[in-house]
Amino acid sequence: MDSMTREHMESDWSPYKEVKVFPLTKNYTFALACRLFMNIKDPNVVSKFADPFARIAPGFTSVPINVPGTPFNRAVEGGKVIRQELLNIIRQRKQEISEGKDANARDLLSRLLTEADDDGSVYYEMDVSNKIIGLLIASHDTTSTSITVIVNYLASLPHIYEKVYKEQMEIAKSKAPGELLNWDDIQKMKYSWNVACESMRLTPPAQGSFREAITDFTFAGFTIPKGWKTFWTVYTTHKNPKYFPDPEKFDPSRFEGNGPAPFTYVPFGGGPRMCPGKEYARLEILIFMHNLVTKFKLEKVDRDEKIIYNPSPVPSNGLLIRLQPLNQ
């Protein structure tokens, strides 16, 4: 992650005085997921996946009308393209494995094709394809949104940026030239993670999720029958003054010590169905923050840029940021 983030900063940020953050983070998180899960490094192959993937997320919460031109139809068609590309890669990888050309099998795709499930059965090609698609969606869309939201607050709140910069520079100074970050470094990024958490509290990357009532229950004077679908919302929970006093204020100290009470801070959900990619997201976010603030000072060009929801929060103009390179 660290080496790819450095490459990304060098190629897509450093040459420019101003950048649009959201499209860059979309490219970054997707390329990183392709590298980690499938060992795909060729940018042309990555772009083959990226374009149809961009059609999928808006289809998640759309009306399921499969007519050409609707968000649902575009998502379905995008899914077909991705599955076909994945099946081509899976079949090529299976051939490489059978010929002994993939002996190390370090990436997830090779492991899925060479190791059996818990019941001893081998995954079929479509099983592997579905698992990879699920991971690519989960590791790409909401993570890029989270990073964009965090950059927005860092560029808008200089006093917050300075504290993050100070913490990250302490870590950077402890490293030898060119030495990559390690797990111990991540554990030192406590204030940076508090800033990330507060960013996701105020602008959560996902708006909520559906659940099915497993028994009759009463809430706010309404009886919800067993079997009904319910939608729990992240946004209203995060803005509840009972749990977060002065809820519109950006205050990373809310996450010091034991942090918020259970089930009041839920950008990753909660309970047994909590997002299994939380630690992956934390790692990716913190490594990105480290590389960003140790290289640039940030200034938001349009301070009144609106946020639109599609379904994740997206800056209407991509979040244009002015960069001031720092002397390393």
CSV table of C-alpha atoms in Angstrom, one decimal:
chain,number,residue,atom,x,y,z
A,1,MET,CA,0.0,0.0,0.0
A,2,ASP,CA,2.7,2.5,0.9
A,3,SER,CA,4.8,1.9,-2.2
A,4,MET,CA,1.8,2.3,-4.4
A,5,THR,CA,0.6,5.4,-2.6
A,6,ARG,CA,4.1,6.9,-3.1
A,7,GLU,CA,3.9,6.1,-6.8
A,8,HIS,CA,0.4,7.6,-7.0
A,9,MET,CA,1.5,10.9,-5.3
A,10,GLU,CA,4.5,11.1,-7.6
A,11,SER,CA,2.6,10.6,-10.9
A,12,ASP,CA,-0.8,12.1,-10.2
A,13,TRP,CA,-0.3,14.8,-7.6
A,14,SER,CA,3.3,16.2,-7.6
A,15,PRO,CA,3.4,17.4,-11.2
A,16,TYR,CA,0.4,19.7,-10.6
A,17,LYS,CA,-0.5,22.9,-8.7
A,18,GLU,CA,-4.1,22.0,-8.5
A,19,VAL,CA,-5.9,18.6,-8.5
A,20,LYS,CA,-9.4,17.2,-8.4
A,21,VAL,CA,-9.3,14.8,-5.4
A,22,PHE,CA,-12.3,12.6,-6.0
A,23,PRO,CA,-11.4,11.2,-9.4
A,24,LEU,CA,-7.8,10.6,-8.3
A,25,THR,CA,-8.8,8.7,-5.2
A,26,LYS,CA,-11.2,6.6,-7.2
A,27,ASN,CA,-8.4,5.6,-9.5
A,28,TYR,CA,-6.0,5.1,-6.6
A,29,THR,CA,-8.2,2.8,-4.5
A,30,PHE,CA,-9.3,0.8,-7.5
A,31,ALA,CA,-5.7,0.2,-8.8
A,32,LEU,CA,-4.6,-0.7,-5.3
A,33,ALA,CA,-7.4,-3.3,-4.9
A,34,CYS,CA,-6.6,-4.8,-8.3
A,35,ARG,CA,-2.9,-5.1,-7.3
A,36,LEU,CA,-3.6,-6.6,-3.8
A,37,PHE,CA,-6.4,-9.0,-4.8
A,38,MET,CA,-5.4,-10.0,-8.3
A,39,ASN,CA,-1.8,-8.8,-8.7
A,40,ILE,CA,-2.9,-6.8,-11.7
A,41,LYS,CA,-0.4,-4.0,-12.5
A,42,ASP,CA,-1.2,-3.1,-16.1
A,43,PRO,CA,-3.1,0.3,-16.1
A,44,ASN,CA,-4.9,-0.7,-19.3
A,45,VAL,CA,-6.3,-3.8,-17.6
A,46,VAL,CA,-7.3,-1.8,-14.5
A,47,SER,CA,-9.1,0.8,-16.7
A,48,LYS,CA,-11.1,-2.0,-18.3
A,49,PHE,CA,-12.5,-2.7,-14.9
A,50,ALA,CA,-12.8,0.8,-13.6
A,51,ASP,CA,-15.1,2.2,-16.3
A,52,PRO,CA,-17.9,-0.4,-15.8
A,53,PHE,CA,-17.4,-0.3,-12.0
A,54,ALA,CA,-18.3,3.4,-12.1
A,55,ARG,CA,-21.8,2.4,-13.3
A,56,ILE,CA,-22.5,-0.1,-10.5
A,57,ALA,CA,-22.7,2.0,-7.3
A,58,PRO,CA,-25.5,4.3,-8.5
A,59,GLY,CA,-27.5,1.2,-9.2
A,60,PHE,CA,-27.4,-0.1,-5.6
A,61,THR,CA,-30.2,2.2,-4.4
A,62,SER,CA,-32.0,2.9,-7.7
A,63,VAL,CA,-35.5,1.8,-8.7
A,64,PRO,CA,-35.0,-1.7,-10.2
A,65,ILE,CA,-36.3,-0.9,-13.7
A,66,ASN,CA,-34.2,-2.7,-16.3
A,67,VAL,CA,-34.8,-0.3,-19.2
A,68,PRO,CA,-31.9,1.1,-21.2
A,69,GLY,CA,-30.7,4.5,-19.8
A,70,THR,CA,-31.8,3.9,-16.2
A,71,PRO,CA,-29.2,3.7,-13.4
A,72,PHE,CA,-30.3,0.1,-12.7
A,73,ASN,CA,-29.8,-0.9,-16.3
A,74,ARG,CA,-26.4,0.7,-16.5
A,75,ALA,CA,-25.4,-1.1,-13.3
A,76,VAL,CA,-26.6,-4.5,-14.6
A,77,GLU,CA,-24.7,-4.0,-17.9
A,78,GLY,CA,-21.6,-2.9,-16.1
A,79,GLY,CA,-21.8,-6.0,-14.0
A,80,LYS,CA,-21.9,-8.2,-17.1
A,81,VAL,CA,-18.8,-6.6,-18.5
A,82,ILE,CA,-16.9,-7.0,-15.2
A,83,ARG,CA,-17.8,-10.6,-14.8
A,84,GLN,CA,-16.7,-11.4,-18.4
A,85,GLU,CA,-13.3,-9.7,-17.8
A,86,LEU,CA,-12.9,-11.4,-14.5
A,87,LEU,CA,-13.7,-14.9,-16.0
A,88,ASN,CA,-11.0,-14.2,-18.7
A,89,ILE,CA,-8.5,-13.4,-16.0
A,90,ILE,CA,-9.5,-16.4,-13.8
A,91,ARG,CA,-9.2,-18.9,-16.7
A,92,GLN,CA,-5.8,-17.4,-17.6
A,93,ARG,CA,-4.7,-17.7,-14.0
A,94,LYS,CA,-5.9,-21.3,-13.7
A,95,GLN,CA,-3.8,-22.1,-16.7
A,96,GLU,CA,-0.7,-20.4,-15.2
A,97,ILE,CA,-1.3,-22.4,-11.9
A,98,SER,CA,-1.6,-25.7,-13.8
A,99,GLU,CA,1.7,-24.9,-15.6
A,100,GLY,CA,3.5,-24.0,-12.4
A,101,LYS,CA,3.9,-20.4,-13.4
A,102,ASP,CA,2.1,-19.1,-10.3
A,103,ALA,CA,3.9,-21.1,-7.6
A,104,ASN,CA,4.0,-18.3,-5.0
A,105,ALA,CA,0.2,-17.7,-5.1
A,106,ARG,CA,0.5,-14.7,-2.9
A,107,ASP,CA,-2.6,-12.7,-4.1
A,108,LEU,CA,-6.2,-13.5,-3.2
A,109,LEU,CA,-7.2,-14.7,-6.6
A,110,SER,CA,-4.6,-17.5,-6.7
A,111,ARG,CA,-5.4,-18.5,-3.2
A,112,LEU,CA,-9.1,-18.9,-4.0
A,113,LEU,CA,-8.2,-21.0,-7.0
A,114,THR,CA,-5.8,-23.3,-5.2
A,115,GLU,CA,-7.3,-23.6,-1.7
A,116,ALA,CA,-10.6,-25.3,-0.8
A,117,ASP,CA,-13.4,-23.8,1.2
A,118,ASP,CA,-14.2,-24.8,4.8
A,119,ASP,CA,-16.2,-27.8,3.6
A,120,GLY,CA,-13.4,-29.0,1.4
A,121,SER,CA,-15.0,-28.1,-1.9
A,122,VAL,CA,-13.1,-26.1,-4.6
A,123,TYR,CA,-14.5,-22.8,-5.7
A,124,TYR,CA,-16.1,-22.7,-9.2
A,125,GLU,CA,-15.1,-19.9,-11.5
A,126,MET,CA,-18.3,-17.9,-10.9
A,127,ASP,CA,-17.9,-18.3,-7.1
A,128,VAL,CA,-14.4,-16.8,-7.4
A,129,SER,CA,-15.7,-14.1,-9.7
A,130,ASN,CA,-18.5,-13.1,-7.3
A,131,LYS,CA,-16.1,-13.0,-4.3
A,132,ILE,CA,-13.6,-10.8,-6.2
A,133,ILE,CA,-16.4,-8.4,-7.4
A,134,GLY,CA,-17.7,-8.1,-3.8
A,135,LEU,CA,-14.2,-7.2,-2.5
A,136,LEU,CA,-13.5,-4.8,-5.3
A,137,ILE,CA,-16.8,-2.9,-4.7
A,138,ALA,CA,-16.3,-2.9,-0.9
A,139,SER,CA,-12.6,-1.8,-1.1
A,140,HIS,CA,-13.1,0.8,-3.8
A,141,ASP,CA,-16.2,3.0,-3.6
A,142,THR,CA,-16.7,3.9,0.0
A,143,THR,CA,-13.0,4.0,0.7
A,144,SER,CA,-12.3,6.6,-2.1
A,145,THR,CA,-15.3,8.6,-0.8
A,146,SER,CA,-13.9,8.5,2.8
A,147,ILE,CA,-10.4,9.6,1.7
A,148,THR,CA,-12.0,12.5,-0.3
A,149,VAL,CA,-14.1,13.6,2.7
A,150,ILE,CA,-11.0,13.5,4.9
A,151,VAL,CA,-8.9,15.6,2.4
A,152,ASN,CA,-11.8,18.1,2.3
A,153,TYR,CA,-11.6,18.6,6.1
A,154,LEU,CA,-7.8,18.8,6.1
A,155,ALA,CA,-7.9,21.5,3.4
A,156,SER,CA,-10.7,23.4,5.2
A,157,LEU,CA,-9.4,23.3,8.7
A,158,PRO,CA,-5.7,24.4,8.9
A,159,HIS,CA,-5.5,23.8,12.7
A,160,ILE,CA,-6.5,20.1,12.2
A,161,TYR,CA,-4.1,19.7,9.3
A,162,GLU,CA,-1.2,21.0,11.4
A,163,LYS,CA,-1.8,18.5,14.2
A,164,VAL,CA,-2.0,15.6,11.6
A,165,TYR,CA,1.1,16.9,9.9
A,166,LYS,CA,3.0,17.1,13.2
A,167,GLU,CA,2.1,13.5,14.1
A,168,GLN,CA,2.9,12.2,10.6
A,169,MET,CA,6.3,14.0,10.5
A,170,GLU,CA,7.3,12.4,13.7
A,171,ILE,CA,6.8,9.0,12.1
A,172,ALA,CA,8.5,10.1,8.8
A,173,LYS,CA,11.6,11.4,10.7
A,174,SER,CA,11.9,8.0,12.4
A,175,LYS,CA,12.3,6.2,9.1
A,176,ALA,CA,15.4,5.7,7.0
A,177,PRO,CA,15.4,7.3,3.5
A,178,GLY,CA,13.1,5.3,1.3
A,179,GLU,CA,12.0,3.0,4.1
A,180,LEU,CA,8.3,2.0,3.9
A,181,LEU,CA,5.7,2.3,6.6
A,182,ASN,CA,5.1,-0.8,8.7
A,183,TRP,CA,2.4,-2.0,11.1
A,184,ASP,CA,4.0,-0.3,14.1
A,185,ASP,CA,4.0,3.0,12.4
A,186,ILE,CA,0.2,2.7,11.7
A,187,GLN,CA,-0.4,2.2,15.5
A,188,LYS,CA,1.2,5.6,16.2
A,189,MET,CA,-1.3,7.4,14.0
A,190,LYS,CA,-3.8,7.9,16.8
A,191,TYR,CA,-4.7,11.6,16.2
A,192,SER,CA,-4.9,11.0,12.4
A,193,TRP,CA,-7.3,8.2,12.8
A,194,ASN,CA,-9.4,10.4,15.2
A,195,VAL,CA,-9.6,13.0,12.4
A,196,ALA,CA,-10.6,10.3,9.9
A,197,CYS,CA,-13.3,9.1,12.2
A,198,GLU,CA,-14.7,12.6,12.8
A,199,SER,CA,-14.7,13.1,9.1
A,200,MET,CA,-16.7,10.0,8.5
A,201,ARG,CA,-19.0,10.9,11.4
A,202,LEU,CA,-19.9,14.2,9.8
A,203,THR,CA,-20.0,12.9,6.2
A,204,PRO,CA,-20.4,9.1,6.3
A,205,PRO,CA,-19.4,7.2,3.2
A,206,ALA,CA,-22.5,5.0,3.3
A,207,GLN,CA,-25.9,6.2,4.3
A,208,GLY,CA,-27.2,3.0,6.0
A,209,SER,CA,-28.4,-0.4,5.2
A,210,PHE,CA,-31.5,-2.6,5.1
A,211,ARG,CA,-32.2,-5.2,7.8
A,212,GLU,CA,-35.1,-7.6,8.3
A,213,ALA,CA,-37.0,-7.5,11.7
A,214,ILE,CA,-36.5,-11.0,13.3
A,215,THR,CA,-39.3,-10.3,15.8
A,216,ASP,CA,-42.1,-7.8,16.4
A,217,PHE,CA,-40.8,-4.7,18.2
A,218,THR,CA,-41.8,-1.2,19.0
A,219,PHE,CA,-39.8,1.9,18.2
A,220,ALA,CA,-40.8,5.6,18.7
A,221,GLY,CA,-44.4,4.5,19.3
A,222,PHE,CA,-44.6,2.4,16.1
A,223,THR,CA,-44.9,-1.4,16.0
A,224,ILE,CA,-42.6,-3.0,13.4
A,225,PRO,CA,-43.9,-6.5,12.6
A,226,LYS,CA,-41.5,-9.5,12.2
A,227,GLY,CA,-40.4,-9.9,8.6
A,228,TRP,CA,-40.6,-6.3,7.7
A,229,LYS,CA,-37.6,-4.6,6.0
A,230,THR,CA,-36.1,-1.7,8.0
A,231,PHE,CA,-33.5,0.8,6.9
A,232,TRP,CA,-31.1,2.1,9.6
A,233,THR,CA,-29.4,5.4,8.8
A,234,VAL,CA,-25.9,6.4,9.6
A,235,TYR,CA,-26.4,10.1,9.1
A,236,THR,CA,-29.1,10.7,11.7
A,237,THR,CA,-27.3,8.5,14.3
A,238,HIS,CA,-24.1,10.5,13.8
A,239,LYS,CA,-25.9,13.8,14.2
A,240,ASN,CA,-27.8,12.9,17.3
A,241,PRO,CA,-26.9,15.4,20.0
A,242,LYS,CA,-27.6,12.9,22.7
A,243,TYR,CA,-24.5,11.0,21.7
A,244,PHE,CA,-22.5,13.8,20.0
A,245,PRO,CA,-22.9,17.2,21.7
A,246,ASP,CA,-22.7,20.1,19.3
A,247,PRO,CA,-23.0,17.5,16.5
A,248,GLU,CA,-22.0,19.9,13.6
A,249,LYS,CA,-18.7,20.8,15.2
A,250,PHE,CA,-15.6,19.0,13.9
A,251,ASP,CA,-14.0,17.6,17.1
A,252,PRO,CA,-11.6,14.7,16.8
A,253,SER,CA,-11.4,14.5,20.6
A,254,ARG,CA,-14.7,12.7,20.6
A,255,PHE,CA,-12.7,9.5,19.7
A,256,GLU,CA,-10.1,9.7,22.5
A,257,GLY,CA,-10.1,7.1,25.2
A,258,ASN,CA,-13.0,4.6,24.8
A,259,GLY,CA,-14.6,6.9,22.1
A,260,PRO,CA,-18.4,7.0,21.4
A,261,ALA,CA,-20.8,4.5,23.0
A,262,PRO,CA,-21.4,1.3,21.1
A,263,PHE,CA,-23.7,1.5,18.1
A,264,THR,CA,-23.7,5.4,18.1
A,265,TYR,CA,-20.7,5.6,15.6
A,266,VAL,CA,-21.5,3.3,12.7
A,267,PRO,CA,-19.8,4.2,9.4
A,268,PHE,CA,-18.8,0.5,9.2
A,269,GLY,CA,-22.1,-0.8,10.7
A,270,GLY,CA,-22.0,-2.8,13.9
A,271,GLY,CA,-22.6,-6.1,15.5
A,272,PRO,CA,-22.0,-9.5,13.7
A,273,ARG,CA,-22.6,-7.9,10.3
A,274,MET,CA,-20.1,-5.1,10.8
A,275,CYS,CA,-18.0,-4.4,7.6
A,276,PRO,CA,-15.2,-7.0,7.5
A,277,GLY,CA,-13.1,-4.5,5.5
A,278,LYS,CA,-12.8,-2.0,8.4
A,279,GLU,CA,-9.1,-2.7,9.0
A,280,TYR,CA,-8.3,-2.7,5.3
A,281,ALA,CA,-10.0,0.7,5.1
A,282,ARG,CA,-8.2,2.1,8.2
A,283,LEU,CA,-4.8,1.0,6.8
A,284,GLU,CA,-5.5,2.5,3.4
A,285,ILE,CA,-6.8,5.8,4.8
A,286,LEU,CA,-3.9,6.3,7.2
A,287,ILE,CA,-1.2,5.5,4.6
A,288,PHE,CA,-2.8,7.9,2.2
A,289,MET,CA,-3.0,10.6,4.9
A,290,HIS,CA,0.7,10.1,5.8
A,291,ASN,CA,1.9,10.4,2.2
A,292,LEU,CA,-0.4,13.4,1.5
A,293,VAL,CA,0.4,15.7,4.5
A,294,THR,CA,4.1,15.0,4.5
A,295,LYS,CA,4.3,16.1,0.9
A,296,PHE,CA,1.8,19.0,0.5
A,297,LYS,CA,0.0,21.8,2.2
A,298,LEU,CA,-3.6,21.9,1.1
A,299,GLU,CA,-6.0,24.7,0.2
A,300,LYS,CA,-9.6,24.2,-0.9
A,301,VAL,CA,-10.3,26.2,-4.1
A,302,ASP,CA,-14.1,26.3,-3.8
A,303,ARG,CA,-15.0,26.6,-0.2
A,304,ASP,CA,-18.7,26.5,-0.9
A,305,GLU,CA,-18.6,23.3,-3.1
A,306,LYS,CA,-21.8,21.3,-2.6
A,307,ILE,CA,-21.9,17.6,-1.7
A,308,ILE,CA,-24.2,15.3,-3.8
A,309,TYR,CA,-25.3,11.8,-2.8
A,310,ASN,CA,-25.0,9.1,-5.5
A,311,PRO,CA,-25.5,7.1,-3.2
A,312,SER,CA,-22.2,8.0,-1.4
A,313,PRO,CA,-21.4,11.7,-0.7
A,314,VAL,CA,-19.4,13.2,-3.7
A,315,PRO,CA,-18.2,16.8,-4.1
A,316,SER,CA,-20.2,18.2,-7.0
A,317,ASN,CA,-17.0,19.4,-8.8
A,318,GLY,CA,-14.6,16.7,-7.7
A,319,LEU,CA,-13.0,18.7,-4.8
A,320,LEU,CA,-10.4,21.0,-6.4
A,321,ILE,CA,-7.4,21.4,-4.1
A,322,ARG,CA,-4.5,23.8,-4.5
A,323,LEU,CA,-1.2,22.0,-3.6
A,324,GLN,CA,1.9,23.6,-2.0
A,325,PRO,CA,4.8,21.2,-2.0
A,326,LEU,CA,6.7,20.9,1.2
A,327,ASN,CA,10.5,20.7,1.4
A,328,GLN,CA,11.3,17.1,2.3
